[in-house]
Amino acid sequence: MRTPLIAGNWKMHHGVTATQAFLEDLINQDVPTAVEVVVCPPFVSLPVAAMLTSGSRIALGAQNVHWESAGAFTGEISAPMLIEIGVRWAIVGHSERRSLFGETDEHTIRRARTAQDEGLGVIVCIGESLAQREVEQTFDVLEGQIAGIDRLDPRRMVVAYEPVWAIGTGHNATPTQAQEVHAFLRQRMTEAFGQAEADLLRILYGGSLKPSNARELLAQPDVDGGLIGGASLDVDSFSAIIRTAAECAAGD
Ligand code: PGA
């Protein structure tokens, strides 16, 4: 039985003041124990978020992390810096990092490997573009993106399948499309890590996941939670998704 994980990727939203208001509100709404909750604010909001979530059931994630632990890398943040302030997770390989900032599959694996070595859990994002899906390259693209994943520790990793055409567009993958890809990924994880590890590893869906479609997506057998962008910015919609994940885990 995999505990569902609901992670909010705030992207470049919510500075310190908004982060404080959001988290005070979220902490007041009891987070169900059946769900693991992670919020990923922008870097500058992480210290205040760490203070507010300390001792709560909400874990913190960063939106990226560098592959070296220190050095001359202007504009980058390292895993030890994140750990020092209480961050437990890092997103790597988000499609916006790939398409807008030129990050590659190899960067993604290197970032993830160092983060894990330093003690962070990683949320490894993969997903095909619309053009790739239309020419039936989805599985080949995903295969390429996870080519080095066997260098990572499956116990400190979740995979997030985020079809690029679904991110921020309002057009989510159908539950059938999501389950088909997640089952394929579970099979690949079995080949990389063995059955027992693949059975434990959580595969999240991301891409226009919101309260109105959360139930049908999260009810799929190989969908173990979500990475949520737009709908994670509002406490009410984020907590509605968390509650739905708890209900799906309970089989309701
Ligand atoms: P979205 O973003 O929920 O706004 O589609 C998801 C993501 O980019 O992680």
PDB file of C-alpha atoms and ligand atoms in Angstrom:
ATOM      1  CA  MET A   1       0.000   0.000   0.000  1.00  0.00           C
ATOM      2  CA  ARG A   2       1.518   3.319  -1.104  1.00  0.00           C
ATOM      3  CA  THR A   3       0.704   6.448   0.920  1.00  0.00           C
ATOM      4  CA  PRO A   4      -0.526   9.062  -1.557  1.00  0.00           C
ATOM      5  CA  LEU A   5       1.634  12.135  -1.877  1.00  0.00           C
ATOM      6  CA  ILE A   6       0.159  15.497  -2.794  1.00  0.00           C
ATOM      7  CA  ALA A   7       2.769  18.108  -3.689  1.00  0.00           C
ATOM      8  CA  GLY A   8       2.100  21.745  -4.516  1.00  0.00           C
ATOM      9  CA  ASN A   9       4.495  23.356  -6.983  1.00  0.00           C
ATOM     10  CA  TRP A  10       3.993  27.082  -6.522  1.00  0.00           C
ATOM     11  CA  LYS A  11       6.390  28.018  -9.334  1.00  0.00           C
ATOM     12  CA  MET A  12       7.152  31.776  -9.253  1.00  0.00           C
ATOM     13  CA  HIS A  13       4.206  32.618  -6.997  1.00  0.00           C
ATOM     14  CA  HIS A  14       3.795  33.440  -3.297  1.00  0.00           C
ATOM     15  CA  GLY A  15       6.533  35.567  -1.770  1.00  0.00           C
ATOM     16  CA  VAL A  16       7.081  35.647   1.982  1.00  0.00           C
ATOM     17  CA  THR A  17       3.824  37.387   2.924  1.00  0.00           C
ATOM     18  CA  ALA A  18       1.605  35.183   0.776  1.00  0.00           C
ATOM     19  CA  THR A  19       3.466  32.058   1.906  1.00  0.00           C
ATOM     20  CA  GLN A  20       2.860  32.927   5.524  1.00  0.00           C
ATOM     21  CA  ALA A  21      -0.866  33.494   4.975  1.00  0.00           C
ATOM     22  CA  PHE A  22      -1.226  30.287   2.961  1.00  0.00           C
ATOM     23  CA  LEU A  23       0.552  28.064   5.451  1.00  0.00           C
ATOM     24  CA  GLU A  24      -1.183  29.466   8.518  1.00  0.00           C
ATOM     25  CA  ASP A  25      -4.453  28.667   6.814  1.00  0.00           C
ATOM     26  CA  LEU A  26      -3.395  25.182   5.663  1.00  0.00           C
ATOM     27  CA  ILE A  27      -2.046  24.200   9.082  1.00  0.00           C
ATOM     28  CA  ASN A  28      -5.395  25.148  10.622  1.00  0.00           C
ATOM     29  CA  GLN A  29      -7.184  22.691   8.338  1.00  0.00           C
ATOM     30  CA  ASP A  30      -6.218  19.291   9.700  1.00  0.00           C
ATOM     31  CA  VAL A  31      -4.154  17.438   7.112  1.00  0.00           C
ATOM     32  CA  PRO A  32      -5.441  13.839   6.930  1.00  0.00           C
ATOM     33  CA  THR A  33      -2.866  11.336   8.169  1.00  0.00           C
ATOM     34  CA  ALA A  34      -3.488   9.075   5.155  1.00  0.00           C
ATOM     35  CA  VAL A  35      -1.797  11.577   2.828  1.00  0.00           C
ATOM     36  CA  GLU A  36       1.740  12.929   2.690  1.00  0.00           C
ATOM     37  CA  VAL A  37       1.697  16.642   1.868  1.00  0.00           C
ATOM     38  CA  VAL A  38       4.574  18.633   0.388  1.00  0.00           C
ATOM     39  CA  VAL A  39       4.603  22.303  -0.586  1.00  0.00           C
ATOM     40  CA  CYS A  40       7.290  23.727  -2.855  1.00  0.00           C
ATOM     41  CA  PRO A  41       7.456  27.537  -2.515  1.00  0.00           C
ATOM     42  CA  PRO A  42      10.012  29.738  -4.283  1.00  0.00           C
ATOM     43  CA  PHE A  43      13.459  29.681  -2.640  1.00  0.00           C
ATOM     44  CA  VAL A  44      13.076  33.031  -0.851  1.00  0.00           C
ATOM     45  CA  SER A  45       9.890  31.828   0.833  1.00  0.00           C
ATOM     46  CA  LEU A  46      11.410  28.594   2.129  1.00  0.00           C
ATOM     47  CA  PRO A  47      12.836  29.957   5.421  1.00  0.00           C
ATOM     48  CA  VAL A  48       9.518  31.389   6.600  1.00  0.00           C
ATOM     49  CA  ALA A  49       7.767  28.247   5.369  1.00  0.00           C
ATOM     50  CA  ALA A  50      10.220  26.121   7.351  1.00  0.00           C
ATOM     51  CA  MET A  51       9.474  28.051  10.532  1.00  0.00           C
ATOM     52  CA  LEU A  52       5.724  27.789  10.050  1.00  0.00           C
ATOM     53  CA  THR A  53       5.616  24.101   9.113  1.00  0.00           C
ATOM     54  CA  SER A  54       8.086  22.932  11.748  1.00  0.00           C
ATOM     55  CA  GLY A  55       6.373  20.219  13.805  1.00  0.00           C
ATOM     56  CA  SER A  56       3.424  20.035  11.366  1.00  0.00           C
ATOM     57  CA  ARG A  57       2.512  17.293   8.886  1.00  0.00           C
ATOM     58  CA  ILE A  58       3.470  19.521   5.948  1.00  0.00           C
ATOM     59  CA  ALA A  59       6.882  18.867   4.429  1.00  0.00           C
ATOM     60  CA  LEU A  60       8.767  21.380   2.316  1.00  0.00           C
ATOM     61  CA  GLY A  61      10.239  20.934  -1.116  1.00  0.00           C
ATOM     62  CA  ALA A  62      12.420  23.157  -3.290  1.00  0.00           C
ATOM     63  CA  GLN A  63      11.631  23.675  -6.974  1.00  0.00           C
ATOM     64  CA  ASN A  64      15.150  22.748  -8.073  1.00  0.00           C
ATOM     65  CA  VAL A  65      18.565  21.881  -6.650  1.00  0.00           C
ATOM     66  CA  HIS A  66      22.082  21.988  -8.080  1.00  0.00           C
ATOM     67  CA  TRP A  67      24.246  18.941  -8.781  1.00  0.00           C
ATOM     68  CA  GLU A  68      27.202  20.258  -6.802  1.00  0.00           C
ATOM     69  CA  SER A  69      27.125  20.828  -3.069  1.00  0.00           C
ATOM     70  CA  ALA A  70      28.943  24.204  -3.267  1.00  0.00           C
ATOM     71  CA  GLY A  71      30.953  26.233  -5.749  1.00  0.00           C
ATOM     72  CA  ALA A  72      30.964  28.944  -8.397  1.00  0.00           C
ATOM     73  CA  PHE A  73      27.449  28.422  -9.761  1.00  0.00           C
ATOM     74  CA  THR A  74      25.830  31.857  -9.812  1.00  0.00           C
ATOM     75  CA  GLY A  75      22.112  31.738  -9.184  1.00  0.00           C
ATOM     76  CA  GLU A  76      21.994  28.143  -8.009  1.00  0.00           C
ATOM     77  CA  ILE A  77      21.068  26.598  -4.639  1.00  0.00           C
ATOM     78  CA  SER A  78      22.620  23.430  -3.218  1.00  0.00           C
ATOM     79  CA  ALA A  79      21.139  20.505  -1.336  1.00  0.00           C
ATOM     80  CA  PRO A  80      23.053  21.183   1.927  1.00  0.00           C
ATOM     81  CA  MET A  81      21.670  24.753   1.958  1.00  0.00           C
ATOM     82  CA  LEU A  82      18.147  23.387   1.645  1.00  0.00           C
ATOM     83  CA  ILE A  83      18.645  20.728   4.282  1.00  0.00           C
ATOM     84  CA  GLU A  84      20.064  23.294   6.691  1.00  0.00           C
ATOM     85  CA  ILE A  85      16.749  25.153   6.782  1.00  0.00           C
ATOM     86  CA  GLY A  86      14.571  22.045   7.001  1.00  0.00           C
ATOM     87  CA  VAL A  87      13.664  21.300   3.375  1.00  0.00           C
ATOM     88  CA  ARG A  88      13.087  17.578   2.733  1.00  0.00           C
ATOM     89  CA  TRP A  89      12.304  17.357  -0.986  1.00  0.00           C
ATOM     90  CA  ALA A  90      13.413  18.838  -4.301  1.00  0.00           C
ATOM     91  CA  ILE A  91      11.692  18.825  -7.667  1.00  0.00           C
ATOM     92  CA  VAL A  92      14.066  18.039 -10.534  1.00  0.00           C
ATOM     93  CA  GLY A  93      13.524  18.070 -14.286  1.00  0.00           C
ATOM     94  CA  HIS A  94      10.292  20.048 -14.323  1.00  0.00           C
ATOM     95  CA  SER A  95       9.237  20.629 -17.916  1.00  0.00           C
ATOM     96  CA  GLU A  96       9.590  24.396 -17.460  1.00  0.00           C
ATOM     97  CA  ARG A  97      13.225  23.874 -16.411  1.00  0.00           C
ATOM     98  CA  ARG A  98      13.727  21.714 -19.469  1.00  0.00           C
ATOM     99  CA  SER A  99      11.968  23.888 -22.049  1.00  0.00           C
ATOM    100  CA  LEU A 100      12.745  27.394 -20.735  1.00  0.00           C
ATOM    101  CA  PHE A 101      16.147  26.877 -19.100  1.00  0.00           C
ATOM    102  CA  GLY A 102      17.701  24.181 -21.241  1.00  0.00           C
ATOM    103  CA  GLU A 103      17.993  21.465 -18.619  1.00  0.00           C
ATOM    104  CA  THR A 104      18.586  17.993 -19.976  1.00  0.00           C
ATOM    105  CA  ASP A 105      17.863  14.442 -18.864  1.00  0.00           C
ATOM    106  CA  GLU A 106      21.477  14.185 -17.694  1.00  0.00           C
ATOM    107  CA  HIS A 107      21.206  17.416 -15.625  1.00  0.00           C
ATOM    108  CA  THR A 108      18.066  16.044 -14.056  1.00  0.00           C
ATOM    109  CA  ILE A 109      19.656  12.774 -12.996  1.00  0.00           C
ATOM    110  CA  ARG A 110      22.783  14.536 -11.698  1.00  0.00           C
ATOM    111  CA  ARG A 111      20.735  17.017  -9.681  1.00  0.00           C
ATOM    112  CA  ALA A 112      18.674  14.161  -8.264  1.00  0.00           C
ATOM    113  CA  ARG A 113      21.699  11.975  -7.459  1.00  0.00           C
ATOM    114  CA  THR A 114      23.474  14.705  -5.478  1.00  0.00           C
ATOM    115  CA  ALA A 115      20.289  15.729  -3.708  1.00  0.00           C
ATOM    116  CA  GLN A 116      19.737  12.147  -2.612  1.00  0.00           C
ATOM    117  CA  ASP A 117      23.353  11.743  -1.513  1.00  0.00           C
ATOM    118  CA  GLU A 118      22.930  14.830   0.660  1.00  0.00           C
ATOM    119  CA  GLY A 119      19.697  13.484   2.143  1.00  0.00           C
ATOM    120  CA  LEU A 120      16.821  15.001   0.142  1.00  0.00           C
ATOM    121  CA  GLY A 121      13.953  13.130  -1.449  1.00  0.00           C
ATOM    122  CA  VAL A 122      13.492  13.966  -5.124  1.00  0.00           C
ATOM    123  CA  ILE A 123      10.437  14.429  -7.305  1.00  0.00           C
ATOM    124  CA  VAL A 124      11.662  13.521 -10.786  1.00  0.00           C
ATOM    125  CA  CYS A 125       9.441  15.073 -13.474  1.00  0.00           C
ATOM    126  CA  ILE A 126       9.000  13.578 -16.914  1.00  0.00           C
ATOM    127  CA  GLY A 127       6.455  13.970 -19.696  1.00  0.00           C
ATOM    128  CA  GLU A 128       5.916  14.238 -23.415  1.00  0.00           C
ATOM    129  CA  SER A 129       4.887  17.264 -25.481  1.00  0.00           C
ATOM    130  CA  LEU A 130       1.711  17.407 -27.529  1.00  0.00           C
ATOM    131  CA  ALA A 131       3.660  16.989 -30.777  1.00  0.00           C
ATOM    132  CA  GLN A 132       5.362  13.901 -29.387  1.00  0.00           C
ATOM    133  CA  ARG A 133       2.051  12.393 -28.261  1.00  0.00           C
ATOM    134  CA  GLU A 134       0.456  13.097 -31.632  1.00  0.00           C
ATOM    135  CA  VAL A 135       3.124  11.105 -33.445  1.00  0.00           C
ATOM    136  CA  GLU A 136       2.874   8.327 -30.868  1.00  0.00           C
ATOM    137  CA  GLN A 137       6.293   8.904 -29.346  1.00  0.00           C
ATOM    138  CA  THR A 138       5.066   9.167 -25.765  1.00  0.00           C
ATOM    139  CA  PHE A 139       6.642   5.956 -24.525  1.00  0.00           C
ATOM    140  CA  ASP A 140       9.913   6.500 -26.397  1.00  0.00           C
ATOM    141  CA  VAL A 141      10.246  10.013 -24.926  1.00  0.00           C
ATOM    142  CA  LEU A 142       9.558   8.798 -21.401  1.00  0.00           C
ATOM    143  CA  GLU A 143      11.982   5.946 -21.877  1.00  0.00           C
ATOM    144  CA  GLY A 144      14.709   8.467 -22.795  1.00  0.00           C
ATOM    145  CA  GLN A 145      13.888  10.697 -19.836  1.00  0.00           C
ATOM    146  CA  ILE A 146      14.219   7.840 -17.349  1.00  0.00           C
ATOM    147  CA  ALA A 147      17.277   6.279 -18.985  1.00  0.00           C
ATOM    148  CA  GLY A 148      19.592   7.079 -16.049  1.00  0.00           C
ATOM    149  CA  ILE A 149      17.073   6.599 -13.283  1.00  0.00           C
ATOM    150  CA  ASP A 150      18.675   3.366 -12.122  1.00  0.00           C
ATOM    151  CA  ARG A 151      21.499   5.587 -10.741  1.00  0.00           C
ATOM    152  CA  LEU A 152      19.034   6.908  -8.158  1.00  0.00           C
ATOM    153  CA  ASP A 153      17.810   5.493  -4.864  1.00  0.00           C
ATOM    154  CA  PRO A 154      14.181   4.407  -5.334  1.00  0.00           C
ATOM    155  CA  ARG A 155      13.452   4.839  -1.629  1.00  0.00           C
ATOM    156  CA  ARG A 156      14.129   8.566  -1.803  1.00  0.00           C
ATOM    157  CA  MET A 157      12.351   9.279  -5.038  1.00  0.00           C
ATOM    158  CA  VAL A 158       8.952   9.804  -6.501  1.00  0.00           C
ATOM    159  CA  VAL A 159       8.343  10.073 -10.221  1.00  0.00           C
ATOM    160  CA  ALA A 160       5.926  12.715 -11.511  1.00  0.00           C
ATOM    161  CA  TYR A 161       4.379  12.065 -14.909  1.00  0.00           C
ATOM    162  CA  GLU A 162       3.431  15.471 -16.263  1.00  0.00           C
ATOM    163  CA  PRO A 163       2.384  15.540 -19.898  1.00  0.00           C
ATOM    164  CA  VAL A 164       3.584  18.944 -21.097  1.00  0.00           C
ATOM    165  CA  TRP A 165       0.330  19.543 -22.992  1.00  0.00           C
ATOM    166  CA  ALA A 166      -1.578  19.272 -19.715  1.00  0.00           C
ATOM    167  CA  ILE A 167       0.544  21.657 -17.625  1.00  0.00           C
ATOM    168  CA  GLY A 168      -1.232  24.924 -16.980  1.00  0.00           C
ATOM    169  CA  THR A 169      -3.578  24.390 -19.929  1.00  0.00           C
ATOM    170  CA  GLY A 170      -6.712  23.236 -18.119  1.00  0.00           C
ATOM    171  CA  HIS A 171      -6.651  20.062 -20.256  1.00  0.00           C
ATOM    172  CA  ASN A 172      -5.723  17.160 -18.003  1.00  0.00           C
ATOM    173  CA  ALA A 173      -4.852  13.690 -19.236  1.00  0.00           C
ATOM    174  CA  THR A 174      -7.868  11.410 -19.034  1.00  0.00           C
ATOM    175  CA  PRO A 175      -7.756   8.842 -16.232  1.00  0.00           C
ATOM    176  CA  THR A 176      -7.238   6.145 -18.881  1.00  0.00           C
ATOM    177  CA  GLN A 177      -4.319   7.999 -20.469  1.00  0.00           C
ATOM    178  CA  ALA A 178      -2.737   8.595 -17.066  1.00  0.00           C
ATOM    179  CA  GLN A 179      -3.165   4.991 -15.914  1.00  0.00           C
ATOM    180  CA  GLU A 180      -1.721   3.668 -19.184  1.00  0.00           C
ATOM    181  CA  VAL A 181       1.456   5.730 -18.761  1.00  0.00           C
ATOM    182  CA  HIS A 182       1.735   5.092 -15.021  1.00  0.00           C
ATOM    183  CA  ALA A 183       1.464   1.319 -15.553  1.00  0.00           C
ATOM    184  CA  PHE A 184       4.198   1.568 -18.199  1.00  0.00           C
ATOM    185  CA  LEU A 185       6.388   3.538 -15.794  1.00  0.00           C
ATOM    186  CA  ARG A 186       5.778   1.044 -12.979  1.00  0.00           C
ATOM    187  CA  GLN A 187       6.963  -1.691 -15.347  1.00  0.00           C
ATOM    188  CA  ARG A 188      10.115   0.276 -16.155  1.00  0.00           C
ATOM    189  CA  MET A 189      10.718   0.903 -12.441  1.00  0.00           C
ATOM    190  CA  THR A 190      10.415  -2.857 -11.899  1.00  0.00           C
ATOM    191  CA  GLU A 191      13.121  -3.419 -14.497  1.00  0.00           C
ATOM    192  CA  ALA A 192      15.348  -0.755 -12.910  1.00  0.00           C
ATOM    193  CA  PHE A 193      14.870  -1.579  -9.237  1.00  0.00           C
ATOM    194  CA  GLY A 194      13.041  -4.914  -8.927  1.00  0.00           C
ATOM    195  CA  GLN A 195       9.425  -5.667  -8.121  1.00  0.00           C
ATOM    196  CA  ALA A 196       9.488  -4.934  -4.387  1.00  0.00           C
ATOM    197  CA  GLU A 197      10.949  -1.436  -4.834  1.00  0.00           C
ATOM    198  CA  ALA A 198       8.691  -0.630  -7.789  1.00  0.00           C
ATOM    199  CA  ASP A 199       5.654  -1.626  -5.735  1.00  0.00           C
ATOM    200  CA  LEU A 200       6.645   0.928  -3.087  1.00  0.00           C
ATOM    201  CA  LEU A 201       7.604   3.740  -5.443  1.00  0.00           C
ATOM    202  CA  ARG A 202       5.045   6.494  -5.877  1.00  0.00           C
ATOM    203  CA  ILE A 203       4.223   7.769  -9.331  1.00  0.00           C
ATOM    204  CA  LEU A 204       2.411  11.121  -9.258  1.00  0.00           C
ATOM    205  CA  TYR A 205       0.290  12.629 -11.993  1.00  0.00           C
ATOM    206  CA  GLY A 206       0.651  16.333 -12.787  1.00  0.00           C
ATOM    207  CA  GLY A 207      -0.991  18.607 -15.343  1.00  0.00           C
ATOM    208  CA  SER A 208      -4.181  20.570 -14.629  1.00  0.00           C
ATOM    209  CA  LEU A 209      -5.025  18.399 -11.638  1.00  0.00           C
ATOM    210  CA  LYS A 210      -7.739  20.236  -9.699  1.00  0.00           C
ATOM    211  CA  PRO A 211     -10.567  19.463  -7.265  1.00  0.00           C
ATOM    212  CA  SER A 212     -13.028  18.670 -10.073  1.00  0.00           C
ATOM    213  CA  ASN A 213     -10.877  15.958 -11.683  1.00  0.00           C
ATOM    214  CA  ALA A 214      -8.843  14.787  -8.689  1.00  0.00           C
ATOM    215  CA  ARG A 215     -11.060  11.839  -7.788  1.00  0.00           C
ATOM    216  CA  GLU A 216     -11.059  10.148 -11.188  1.00  0.00           C
ATOM    217  CA  LEU A 217      -7.298  10.586 -11.596  1.00  0.00           C
ATOM    218  CA  LEU A 218      -6.269   9.670  -8.046  1.00  0.00           C
ATOM    219  CA  ALA A 219      -8.511   6.599  -8.079  1.00  0.00           C
ATOM    220  CA  GLN A 220      -6.380   4.974 -10.810  1.00  0.00           C
ATOM    221  CA  PRO A 221      -4.405   2.035  -9.403  1.00  0.00           C
ATOM    222  CA  ASP A 222      -0.987   3.335 -10.456  1.00  0.00           C
ATOM    223  CA  VAL A 223      -1.624   7.026  -9.725  1.00  0.00           C
ATOM    224  CA  ASP A 224      -0.187   7.563  -6.249  1.00  0.00           C
ATOM    225  CA  GLY A 225      -0.791  11.261  -5.825  1.00  0.00           C
ATOM    226  CA  GLY A 226      -0.302  14.495  -7.685  1.00  0.00           C
ATOM    227  CA  LEU A 227       2.073  17.331  -8.428  1.00  0.00           C
ATOM    228  CA  ILE A 228      -0.171  20.349  -8.562  1.00  0.00           C
ATOM    229  CA  GLY A 229       0.614  23.776  -9.949  1.00  0.00           C
ATOM    230  CA  GLY A 230      -2.238  26.258 -10.384  1.00  0.00           C
ATOM    231  CA  ALA A 231      -4.674  24.523  -8.027  1.00  0.00           C
ATOM    232  CA  SER A 232      -2.060  24.418  -5.247  1.00  0.00           C
ATOM    233  CA  LEU A 233      -1.922  28.218  -4.991  1.00  0.00           C
ATOM    234  CA  ASP A 234      -5.271  28.464  -3.287  1.00  0.00           C
ATOM    235  CA  VAL A 235      -5.605  26.813   0.149  1.00  0.00           C
ATOM    236  CA  ASP A 236      -9.174  25.701  -0.410  1.00  0.00           C
ATOM    237  CA  SER A 237      -8.515  23.941  -3.709  1.00  0.00           C
ATOM    238  CA  PHE A 238      -5.251  22.430  -2.463  1.00  0.00           C
ATOM    239  CA  SER A 239      -6.884  21.046   0.658  1.00  0.00           C
ATOM    240  CA  ALA A 240      -9.836  19.754  -1.358  1.00  0.00           C
ATOM    241  CA  ILE A 241      -7.377  17.711  -3.420  1.00  0.00           C
ATOM    242  CA  ILE A 242      -5.682  16.454  -0.239  1.00  0.00           C
ATOM    243  CA  ARG A 243      -9.041  15.332   1.165  1.00  0.00           C
ATOM    244  CA  THR A 244      -9.906  13.588  -2.094  1.00  0.00           C
ATOM    245  CA  ALA A 245      -6.583  11.743  -2.016  1.00  0.00           C
ATOM    246  CA  ALA A 246      -7.358  10.577   1.529  1.00  0.00           C
ATOM    247  CA  GLU A 247     -10.793   9.360   0.434  1.00  0.00           C
ATOM    248  CA  CYS A 248      -9.350   7.506  -2.551  1.00  0.00           C
ATOM    249  CA  ALA A 249      -6.747   5.872  -0.267  1.00  0.00           C
ATOM    250  CA  ALA A 250      -9.538   4.750   2.033  1.00  0.00           C
ATOM    251  CA  GLY A 251     -11.343   3.283  -0.988  1.00  0.00           C
ATOM    252  CA  ASP A 252     -14.346   5.666  -0.824  1.00  0.00           C
TER     253      ASP A 252
HETATM  254  P1  PGA B   1      -0.591  22.748 -13.329  1.00  0.00           P
HETATM  255  O1  PGA B   1       0.993  22.560 -13.167  1.00  0.00           O
HETATM  256  O2  PGA B   1      -1.238  21.960 -12.203  1.00  0.00           O
HETATM  257  O3  PGA B   1      -0.818  24.212 -13.199  1.00  0.00           O
HETATM  258  O4  PGA B   1      -0.965  22.190 -14.664  1.00  0.00           O
HETATM  259  C1  PGA B   1       1.551  21.329 -12.794  1.00  0.00           C
HETATM  260  C2  PGA B   1       3.043  21.432 -12.734  1.00  0.00           C
HETATM  261  O5  PGA B   1       3.644  22.155 -13.566  1.00  0.00           O
HETATM  262  O6  PGA B   1       3.687  20.802 -11.884  1.00  0.00           O
END
